[in-house]
CSV table of C-alpha atoms in Angstrom, one decimal:
chain,number,residue,atom,x,y,z
A,12,GLU,CA,12.5,-15.1,23.7
A,13,VAL,CA,9.3,-13.3,24.6
A,14,GLN,CA,6.2,-14.8,23.1
A,15,LEU,CA,2.6,-14.0,23.4
A,16,VAL,CA,0.1,-16.3,21.7
A,17,GLU,CA,-3.6,-15.5,21.5
A,18,SER,CA,-6.3,-18.1,21.0
A,19,GLY,CA,-10.1,-18.4,21.3
A,20,GLY,CA,-11.1,-16.3,18.3
A,21,GLY,CA,-13.7,-17.2,15.8
A,22,LEU,CA,-17.3,-16.5,14.8
A,23,ALA,CA,-19.8,-15.5,17.4
A,24,GLN,CA,-23.5,-14.4,17.1
A,25,PRO,CA,-24.6,-11.0,18.2
A,26,GLY,CA,-25.4,-11.3,21.9
A,27,GLY,CA,-23.1,-14.2,22.3
A,28,SER,CA,-19.9,-14.8,24.3
A,29,LEU,CA,-16.3,-15.8,23.6
A,30,ARG,CA,-13.3,-16.1,25.8
A,31,LEU,CA,-9.9,-15.1,24.5
A,32,SER,CA,-6.7,-16.5,26.0
A,33,CYS,CA,-3.1,-15.2,25.7
A,34,GLY,CA,-0.3,-17.5,26.6
A,35,ALA,CA,2.9,-15.9,27.6
A,36,SER,CA,6.5,-17.3,27.7
A,37,GLY,CA,10.0,-16.1,27.8
A,38,PHE,CA,9.6,-13.5,30.6
A,39,PRO,CA,8.3,-13.4,34.2
A,40,PHE,CA,4.7,-13.0,33.4
A,41,ARG,CA,3.6,-12.2,36.9
A,42,SER,CA,5.8,-9.1,36.9
A,43,TYR,CA,4.1,-7.4,34.0
A,44,SER,CA,0.9,-5.5,33.4
A,45,MET,CA,-0.9,-6.5,30.3
A,46,SER,CA,-3.5,-5.1,27.9
A,47,TRP,CA,-5.8,-6.2,25.1
A,48,VAL,CA,-5.9,-4.0,22.0
A,49,ARG,CA,-8.1,-4.5,19.1
A,50,GLN,CA,-8.2,-3.5,15.4
A,51,ALA,CA,-11.3,-3.6,13.3
A,52,PRO,CA,-10.8,-4.7,9.7
A,53,GLY,CA,-9.1,-1.9,7.8
A,54,LYS,CA,-9.1,0.4,10.8
A,55,GLY,CA,-6.7,1.7,13.5
A,56,LEU,CA,-5.8,0.4,16.9
A,57,GLU,CA,-8.2,0.6,19.9
A,58,TRP,CA,-7.2,-0.1,23.4
A,59,VAL,CA,-9.7,-2.4,25.1
A,60,SER,CA,-8.6,-3.3,28.6
A,61,TYR,CA,-5.7,-3.3,31.1
A,62,ILE,CA,-4.7,-5.4,34.1
A,63,SER,CA,-1.9,-4.7,36.4
A,64,SER,CA,0.8,-7.2,37.4
A,65,SER,CA,-1.0,-7.8,40.7
A,66,SER,CA,-4.5,-7.7,39.2
A,67,THR,CA,-5.3,-4.9,41.6
A,68,THR,CA,-5.9,-2.4,38.9
A,69,ILE,CA,-8.2,-3.1,36.0
A,70,TYR,CA,-9.4,-0.6,33.4
A,71,TYR,CA,-11.8,-0.9,30.4
A,72,ALA,CA,-12.6,1.2,27.4
A,73,ASP,CA,-16.1,2.6,27.6
A,74,SER,CA,-17.1,0.7,24.5
A,75,VAL,CA,-16.7,-2.7,26.3
A,76,LYS,CA,-17.3,-1.7,30.0
A,77,GLY,CA,-19.9,-4.0,31.5
A,78,ARG,CA,-19.6,-6.6,28.8
A,79,PHE,CA,-15.9,-7.6,28.8
A,80,THR,CA,-13.9,-8.9,31.7
A,81,ILE,CA,-10.1,-9.1,31.8
A,82,SER,CA,-8.3,-11.6,34.1
A,83,ARG,CA,-5.0,-13.3,34.5
A,84,ASP,CA,-3.7,-16.6,35.9
A,85,ASP,CA,0.0,-16.1,36.8
A,86,ALA,CA,0.4,-19.8,37.6
A,87,LYS,CA,-0.5,-20.6,34.0
A,88,ASN,CA,1.2,-17.5,32.5
A,89,SER,CA,-2.0,-16.6,30.9
A,90,LEU,CA,-4.2,-13.6,30.2
A,91,TYR,CA,-7.9,-13.8,29.4
A,92,LEU,CA,-10.7,-11.7,28.0
A,93,GLN,CA,-14.2,-12.8,28.6
A,94,MET,CA,-16.4,-11.2,26.0
A,95,ASN,CA,-20.2,-11.2,26.6
A,96,SER,CA,-23.1,-9.5,24.8
A,97,LEU,CA,-21.1,-9.3,21.7
A,98,ARG,CA,-22.0,-6.8,19.0
A,99,ALA,CA,-21.1,-6.5,15.4
A,100,GLU,CA,-18.8,-3.6,16.2
A,101,ASP,CA,-16.7,-5.9,18.3
A,102,THR,CA,-15.5,-7.6,15.1
A,103,ALA,CA,-11.7,-7.1,15.1
A,104,VAL,CA,-8.4,-8.7,15.5
A,105,TYR,CA,-7.6,-8.8,19.2
A,106,TYR,CA,-4.0,-8.5,20.4
A,107,CYS,CA,-2.6,-9.1,23.8
A,108,ALA,CA,0.3,-6.7,24.6
A,109,ARG,CA,2.8,-6.4,27.3
A,110,GLU,CA,3.5,-3.1,29.1
A,111,ASP,CA,7.0,-1.8,28.6
A,112,THR,CA,8.4,-1.3,32.1
A,113,ARG,CA,11.0,1.1,30.8
A,114,SER,CA,8.4,3.6,29.9
A,115,SER,CA,7.3,6.3,32.3
A,116,GLY,CA,3.9,5.9,30.7
A,117,CYS,CA,2.2,2.8,29.4
A,118,SER,CA,3.5,1.6,26.0
A,119,PHE,CA,3.6,-1.9,24.7
A,120,ASP,CA,6.9,-3.6,23.8
A,121,TYR,CA,5.6,-7.0,22.9
A,122,TRP,CA,2.4,-8.0,21.1
A,123,GLY,CA,0.9,-11.3,20.2
A,124,GLN,CA,0.0,-12.2,16.6
A,125,GLY,CA,-3.6,-11.5,17.2
A,126,THR,CA,-6.8,-13.5,17.0
A,127,LEU,CA,-9.8,-12.6,14.8
A,128,ILE,CA,-13.3,-12.2,16.3
A,129,THR,CA,-16.2,-12.0,13.9
A,130,VAL,CA,-19.6,-11.2,15.3
A,131,SER,CA,-22.3,-11.9,12.8
A,132,SER,CA,-25.5,-13.8,12.5
B,10,GLU,CA,-10.6,11.4,26.6
B,11,ILE,CA,-7.4,12.7,24.8
B,12,VAL,CA,-7.8,12.6,21.1
B,13,MET,CA,-4.7,11.9,19.0
B,14,THR,CA,-4.6,13.3,15.5
B,15,GLN,CA,-2.0,12.1,13.0
B,16,SER,CA,-1.0,13.8,9.7
B,17,PRO,CA,-0.9,13.3,6.9
B,18,ALA,CA,-3.1,10.2,6.5
B,19,THR,CA,-0.9,9.0,3.7
B,20,LEU,CA,2.6,9.9,2.7
B,21,SER,CA,4.1,8.9,-0.7
B,22,VAL,CA,7.9,8.8,-0.7
B,23,SER,CA,10.8,7.1,-2.4
B,24,PRO,CA,13.4,4.9,-0.8
B,25,GLY,CA,16.3,6.9,0.5
B,26,GLU,CA,14.2,9.9,1.3
B,27,GLY,CA,13.6,11.3,4.8
B,28,VAL,CA,10.1,11.7,6.2
B,29,THR,CA,8.5,13.4,9.2
B,30,LEU,CA,5.2,12.1,10.6
B,31,SER,CA,3.2,14.3,12.9
B,32,CYS,CA,1.0,13.5,15.9
B,33,ARG,CA,-1.0,16.0,17.8
B,34,ALA,CA,-2.7,15.6,21.2
B,35,SER,CA,-5.9,17.4,22.1
B,36,GLN,CA,-4.3,18.3,25.5
B,37,SER,CA,-0.9,17.9,26.9
B,38,VAL,CA,0.4,14.4,27.3
B,39,LYS,CA,3.9,15.6,28.5
B,40,SER,CA,6.3,13.0,27.1
B,41,ASN,CA,4.1,10.0,27.5
B,42,LEU,CA,3.9,9.3,23.8
B,43,ALA,CA,4.8,6.1,21.9
B,44,TRP,CA,5.1,5.3,18.2
B,45,TYR,CA,4.4,2.0,16.6
B,46,GLN,CA,5.0,0.5,13.1
B,47,GLN,CA,2.5,-2.0,11.6
B,48,LYS,CA,2.9,-3.9,8.4
B,49,PRO,CA,0.0,-5.7,6.7
B,50,GLY,CA,-1.0,-8.8,8.5
B,51,GLN,CA,1.4,-8.2,11.4
B,52,ALA,CA,1.1,-7.0,15.0
B,53,PRO,CA,2.3,-3.5,15.8
B,54,ARG,CA,6.0,-3.0,16.7
B,55,LEU,CA,7.1,-0.5,19.3
B,56,LEU,CA,9.5,2.0,17.8
B,57,ILE,CA,9.7,4.9,20.3
B,58,TYR,CA,8.5,5.3,23.9
B,59,ASP,CA,8.6,8.4,26.1
B,60,ALA,CA,8.5,10.5,23.0
B,61,SER,CA,12.1,10.1,22.0
B,62,ALA,CA,13.6,6.8,23.4
B,63,ARG,CA,14.2,4.1,20.8
B,64,ALA,CA,12.9,0.7,21.7
B,65,THR,CA,15.2,-2.3,21.7
B,66,GLY,CA,16.5,-3.2,18.3
B,67,ILE,CA,15.1,-0.2,16.5
B,68,PRO,CA,17.5,1.3,13.9
B,69,ALA,CA,19.0,4.8,14.5
B,70,ARG,CA,17.2,6.1,11.4
B,71,PHE,CA,14.1,6.3,13.5
B,72,SER,CA,13.8,9.2,15.9
B,73,GLY,CA,11.1,10.8,17.9
B,74,SER,CA,10.7,14.3,19.3
B,75,GLY,CA,8.3,16.6,20.9
B,76,SER,CA,6.4,17.1,24.2
B,77,GLY,CA,3.1,18.4,25.3
B,78,THR,CA,0.8,18.3,22.4
B,79,GLU,CA,3.1,18.2,19.3
B,80,PHE,CA,5.2,15.2,18.4
B,81,THR,CA,7.1,14.0,15.3
B,82,LEU,CA,8.5,10.7,14.1
B,83,THR,CA,11.4,11.1,11.7
B,84,ILE,CA,12.8,8.4,9.5
B,85,SER,CA,16.0,9.7,8.1
B,86,SER,CA,16.4,7.5,5.0
B,87,LEU,CA,13.6,5.2,4.1
B,88,GLN,CA,14.4,1.6,3.5
B,89,SER,CA,12.1,-0.7,1.7
B,90,GLU,CA,11.1,-2.4,5.0
B,91,ASP,CA,9.9,0.9,6.4
B,92,PHE,CA,6.8,1.2,4.2
B,93,ALA,CA,4.1,0.6,6.7
B,94,VAL,CA,1.4,2.3,8.9
B,95,TYR,CA,2.7,4.3,11.8
B,96,TYR,CA,0.6,5.0,15.0
B,97,CYS,CA,1.1,7.3,17.9
B,98,GLN,CA,-0.3,6.5,21.3
B,99,GLN,CA,-0.6,8.5,24.5
B,100,SER,CA,-0.5,7.3,28.1
B,101,ASN,CA,-0.4,10.5,30.1
B,102,ASN,CA,-4.1,10.7,31.0
B,103,TRP,CA,-5.8,7.4,31.0
B,104,PRO,CA,-7.9,5.3,30.9
B,105,PRO,CA,-8.5,5.3,28.1
B,106,LEU,CA,-5.2,4.8,26.3
B,107,THR,CA,-5.7,6.4,22.9
B,108,PHE,CA,-4.1,5.9,19.5
B,109,GLY,CA,-3.9,8.2,16.6
B,110,GLY,CA,-5.6,7.2,13.3
B,111,GLY,CA,-2.3,6.3,11.7
B,112,THR,CA,-0.1,7.5,8.8
B,113,LYS,CA,0.5,5.2,5.9
B,114,VAL,CA,3.9,5.5,4.4
B,115,GLU,CA,3.8,4.2,0.8
B,116,ILE,CA,6.0,4.3,-2.2
Protein backbone atom coordinates (compact mmCIF):
# COMPACT_ATOMS: atom_id res chain seq x y z
CA GLU A 1 0.00 0.00 0.00
CA VAL A 2 1.33 3.40 -0.99
CA GLN A 3 1.74 5.71 1.97
CA LEU A 4 3.03 9.26 2.28
CA VAL A 5 3.37 10.68 5.77
CA GLU A 6 4.31 14.30 6.35
CA SER A 7 5.86 15.61 9.54
CA GLY A 8 7.56 18.72 10.83
CA GLY A 9 4.64 21.10 10.88
CA GLY A 10 3.85 23.51 13.63
CA LEU A 11 4.07 27.12 14.67
CA ALA A 12 6.83 29.34 13.34
CA GLN A 13 7.56 33.01 13.74
CA PRO A 14 7.71 35.34 10.76
CA GLY A 15 11.23 35.18 9.39
CA GLY A 16 11.76 31.79 10.95
CA SER A 17 12.49 28.37 9.49
CA LEU A 18 10.93 24.94 9.45
CA ARG A 19 11.83 21.68 7.75
CA LEU A 20 9.08 19.40 6.52
CA SER A 21 9.61 15.72 5.90
CA CYS A 22 7.56 13.22 3.92
CA GLY A 23 8.18 9.54 4.49
CA ALA A 24 7.23 7.25 1.64
CA SER A 25 6.48 3.54 1.65
CA GLY A 26 4.80 0.91 -0.50
CA PHE A 27 6.43 1.91 -3.78
CA PRO A 28 9.94 2.40 -5.26
CA PHE A 29 10.40 5.95 -4.06
CA ARG A 30 13.57 6.57 -6.07
CA SER A 31 11.62 6.01 -9.31
CA TYR A 32 9.06 8.75 -8.73
CA SER A 33 9.08 12.49 -9.02
CA MET A 34 7.49 14.27 -6.08
CA SER A 35 5.95 17.63 -5.27
CA TRP A 36 4.81 19.74 -2.38
CA VAL A 37 1.36 21.33 -2.65
CA ARG A 38 -0.13 23.63 -0.04
CA GLN A 39 -3.57 24.82 0.94
CA ALA A 40 -4.15 27.93 3.01
CA PRO A 41 -7.05 27.70 5.49
CA GLY A 42 -10.33 27.74 3.58
CA LYS A 43 -8.56 28.26 0.26
CA GLY A 44 -7.69 26.24 -2.83
CA LEU A 45 -4.65 24.21 -3.77
CA GLU A 46 -1.31 25.83 -4.64
CA TRP A 47 1.63 23.92 -6.07
CA VAL A 48 4.86 24.77 -4.23
CA SER A 49 7.77 22.73 -5.54
CA TYR A 50 8.76 19.71 -7.66
CA ILE A 51 11.75 17.38 -7.66
CA SER A 52 12.38 14.77 -10.31
CA SER A 53 13.19 11.15 -9.56
CA SER A 54 16.88 11.78 -10.07
CA SER A 55 16.88 15.18 -8.35
CA THR A 56 18.21 16.65 -11.59
CA THR A 57 15.14 18.81 -12.15
CA ILE A 58 13.78 21.08 -9.44
CA TYR A 59 11.12 23.75 -9.76
CA TYR A 60 9.57 26.25 -7.39
CA ALA A 61 6.56 28.48 -7.40
CA ASP A 62 7.53 32.15 -7.62
CA SER A 63 5.94 32.71 -4.20
CA VAL A 64 8.57 30.52 -2.49
CA LYS A 65 11.57 30.78 -4.81
CA GLY A 66 14.70 31.73 -2.94
CA ARG A 67 13.15 30.87 0.43
CA PHE A 68 12.22 27.18 0.16
CA THR A 69 14.44 24.26 -0.83
CA ILE A 70 13.16 20.86 -1.88
CA SER A 71 15.33 17.77 -1.56
CA ARG A 72 15.08 14.02 -1.29
CA ASP A 73 17.00 11.14 0.25
CA ASP A 74 16.21 8.01 -1.72
CA ALA A 75 18.09 5.83 0.77
CA LYS A 76 15.67 6.98 3.45
CA ASN A 77 12.60 7.08 1.17
CA SER A 78 12.09 10.67 2.22
CA LEU A 79 11.20 14.00 0.70
CA TYR A 80 12.00 17.30 2.39
CA LEU A 81 11.06 20.96 2.23
CA GLN A 82 13.34 23.43 3.97
CA MET A 83 11.33 26.59 4.55
CA ASN A 84 13.22 29.77 5.44
CA SER A 85 12.20 33.41 5.82
CA LEU A 86 8.68 32.32 6.57
CA ARG A 87 5.83 34.75 6.07
CA ALA A 88 2.27 34.85 7.35
CA GLU A 89 1.07 33.96 3.85
CA ASP A 90 2.95 30.65 4.05
CA THR A 91 0.40 29.49 6.63
CA ALA A 92 -1.18 26.39 5.10
CA VAL A 93 -1.52 22.66 5.17
CA TYR A 94 1.41 21.25 3.21
CA TYR A 95 0.93 18.02 1.28
CA CYS A 96 3.54 15.87 -0.36
CA ALA A 97 2.28 14.23 -3.53
CA ARG A 98 3.55 11.57 -5.89
CA GLU A 99 3.59 12.17 -9.63
CA ASP A 100 1.38 9.79 -11.58
CA THR A 101 3.67 8.13 -14.11
CA ARG A 102 0.70 7.08 -16.26
CA SER A 103 -0.07 10.68 -17.08
CA SER A 104 1.44 12.42 -20.08
CA GLY A 105 1.53 15.53 -17.96
CA CYS A 106 2.12 15.90 -14.26
CA SER A 107 -0.78 14.87 -12.04
CA PHE A 108 -0.64 13.46 -8.55
CA ASP A 109 -1.98 10.01 -7.78
CA TYR A 110 -1.09 9.77 -4.10
CA TRP A 111 -1.08 12.44 -1.42
CA GLY A 112 -0.06 12.52 2.19
CA GLN A 113 -2.47 13.56 4.92
CA GLY A 114 -0.85 16.98 5.16
CA THR A 115 0.93 18.90 7.90
CA LEU A 116 -0.15 22.34 9.11
CA ILE A 117 2.28 25.22 9.16
CA THR A 118 1.21 28.33 11.04
CA VAL A 119 3.37 31.41 10.72
CA SER A 120 2.52 33.90 13.42
CA SER A 121 4.15 35.96 16.14
CA GLU B 1 1.33 31.39 -16.00
CA ILE B 2 -1.76 29.52 -17.12
CA VAL B 3 -4.84 30.55 -15.16
CA MET B 4 -7.47 27.88 -14.54
CA THR B 5 -11.03 29.09 -13.97
CA GLN B 6 -13.70 26.78 -12.60
CA SER B 7 -17.43 27.35 -12.71
CA PRO B 8 -19.68 27.50 -10.94
CA ALA B 9 -18.07 28.13 -7.55
CA THR B 10 -20.87 26.23 -5.84
CA LEU B 11 -23.37 23.74 -7.19
CA SER B 12 -26.42 22.70 -5.21
CA VAL B 13 -27.78 19.33 -6.27
CA SER B 14 -29.74 16.37 -4.96
CA PRO B 15 -28.51 12.80 -4.69
CA GLY B 16 -29.19 10.89 -7.88
CA GLU B 17 -28.90 13.94 -10.11
CA GLY B 18 -26.21 14.33 -12.72
CA VAL B 19 -23.85 17.29 -12.67
CA THR B 20 -21.33 18.88 -14.99
CA LEU B 21 -18.45 20.96 -13.68
CA SER B 22 -16.49 23.27 -15.95
CA CYS B 23 -12.83 24.23 -16.09
CA ARG B 24 -11.36 26.74 -18.48
CA ALA B 25 -7.68 27.41 -19.17
CA SER B 26 -6.34 30.83 -20.12
CA GLN B 27 -4.44 29.16 -22.98
CA SER B 28 -4.34 25.71 -24.45
CA VAL B 29 -3.22 22.93 -22.13
CA LYS B 30 -3.91 20.24 -24.75
CA SER B 31 -5.11 17.23 -22.74
CA ASN B 32 -2.81 17.77 -19.78
CA LEU B 33 -5.62 18.30 -17.33
CA ALA B 34 -6.42 16.47 -14.10
CA TRP B 35 -9.41 16.53 -11.76
CA TYR B 36 -9.30 15.99 -8.01
CA GLN B 37 -11.91 15.53 -5.33
CA GLN B 38 -11.36 16.86 -1.83
CA LYS B 39 -13.55 16.25 1.19
CA PRO B 40 -13.28 18.31 4.40
CA GLY B 41 -10.19 17.46 6.40
CA GLN B 42 -8.86 15.10 3.73
CA ALA B 43 -6.18 15.23 1.09
CA PRO B 44 -7.20 15.59 -2.54
CA ARG B 45 -7.90 12.40 -4.48
CA LEU B 46 -7.06 12.04 -8.15
CA LEU B 47 -10.17 11.31 -10.23
CA ILE B 48 -9.18 11.99 -13.83
CA TYR B 49 -5.84 12.48 -15.58
CA ASP B 50 -5.04 13.35 -19.18
CA ALA B 51 -8.47 15.02 -19.36
CA SER B 52 -10.47 11.82 -19.67
CA ALA B 53 -8.65 8.84 -18.12
CA ARG B 54 -10.12 7.60 -14.86
CA ALA B 55 -7.63 7.03 -12.07
CA THR B 56 -7.38 3.69 -10.34
CA GLY B 57 -10.47 2.78 -8.35
CA ILE B 58 -12.58 5.72 -9.54
CA PRO B 59 -16.20 4.75 -10.26
CA ALA B 60 -17.47 4.90 -13.81
CA ARG B 61 -19.99 7.61 -12.89
CA PHE B 62 -17.07 10.07 -13.03
CA SER B 63 -16.04 11.09 -16.52
CA GLY B 64 -13.87 13.83 -17.95
CA SER B 65 -13.83 15.41 -21.37
CA GLY B 66 -12.38 18.31 -23.29
CA SER B 67 -9.09 19.50 -24.68
CA GLY B 68 -7.38 22.78 -25.35
CA THR B 69 -9.01 25.33 -23.10
CA GLU B 70 -12.41 23.85 -22.19
CA PHE B 71 -12.89 20.86 -19.93
CA THR B 72 -15.75 19.23 -18.07
CA LEU B 73 -16.10 16.74 -15.24
CA THR B 74 -19.40 14.90 -15.25
CA ILE B 75 -20.82 12.90 -12.38
CA SER B 76 -23.65 10.88 -13.83
CA SER B 77 -25.64 10.18 -10.66
CA LEU B 78 -24.50 11.84 -7.47
CA GLN B 79 -23.99 9.61 -4.47
CA SER B 80 -23.85 10.97 -0.93
CA GLU B 81 -20.08 10.44 -0.85
CA ASP B 82 -19.63 12.69 -3.91
CA PHE B 83 -20.45 15.91 -2.09
CA ALA B 84 -17.06 17.58 -1.98
CA VAL B 85 -14.89 20.23 -3.62
CA TYR B 86 -13.53 19.48 -7.07
CA TYR B 87 -10.35 21.00 -8.51
CA CYS B 88 -8.87 20.96 -11.99
CA GLN B 89 -5.12 21.22 -12.56
CA GLN B 90 -3.07 21.81 -15.70
CA SER B 91 0.39 20.46 -16.46
CA ASN B 92 0.94 21.38 -20.07
CA ASN B 93 2.95 24.55 -19.58
CA TRP B 94 4.80 24.55 -16.29
CA PRO B 95 6.23 25.52 -13.93
CA PRO B 96 4.08 26.56 -12.34
CA LEU B 97 1.55 23.79 -12.11
CA THR B 98 -1.75 25.56 -11.59
CA PHE B 99 -5.06 24.61 -10.07
CA GLY B 100 -8.51 26.04 -10.55
CA GLY B 101 -10.24 27.69 -7.63
CA GLY B 102 -12.53 24.71 -7.08
CA THR B 103 -16.22 23.91 -7.37
CA LYS B 104 -18.08 22.90 -4.25
CA VAL B 105 -20.82 20.36 -4.85
CA GLU B 106 -23.33 20.55 -2.03
CA ILE B 107 -26.76 19.26 -1.22
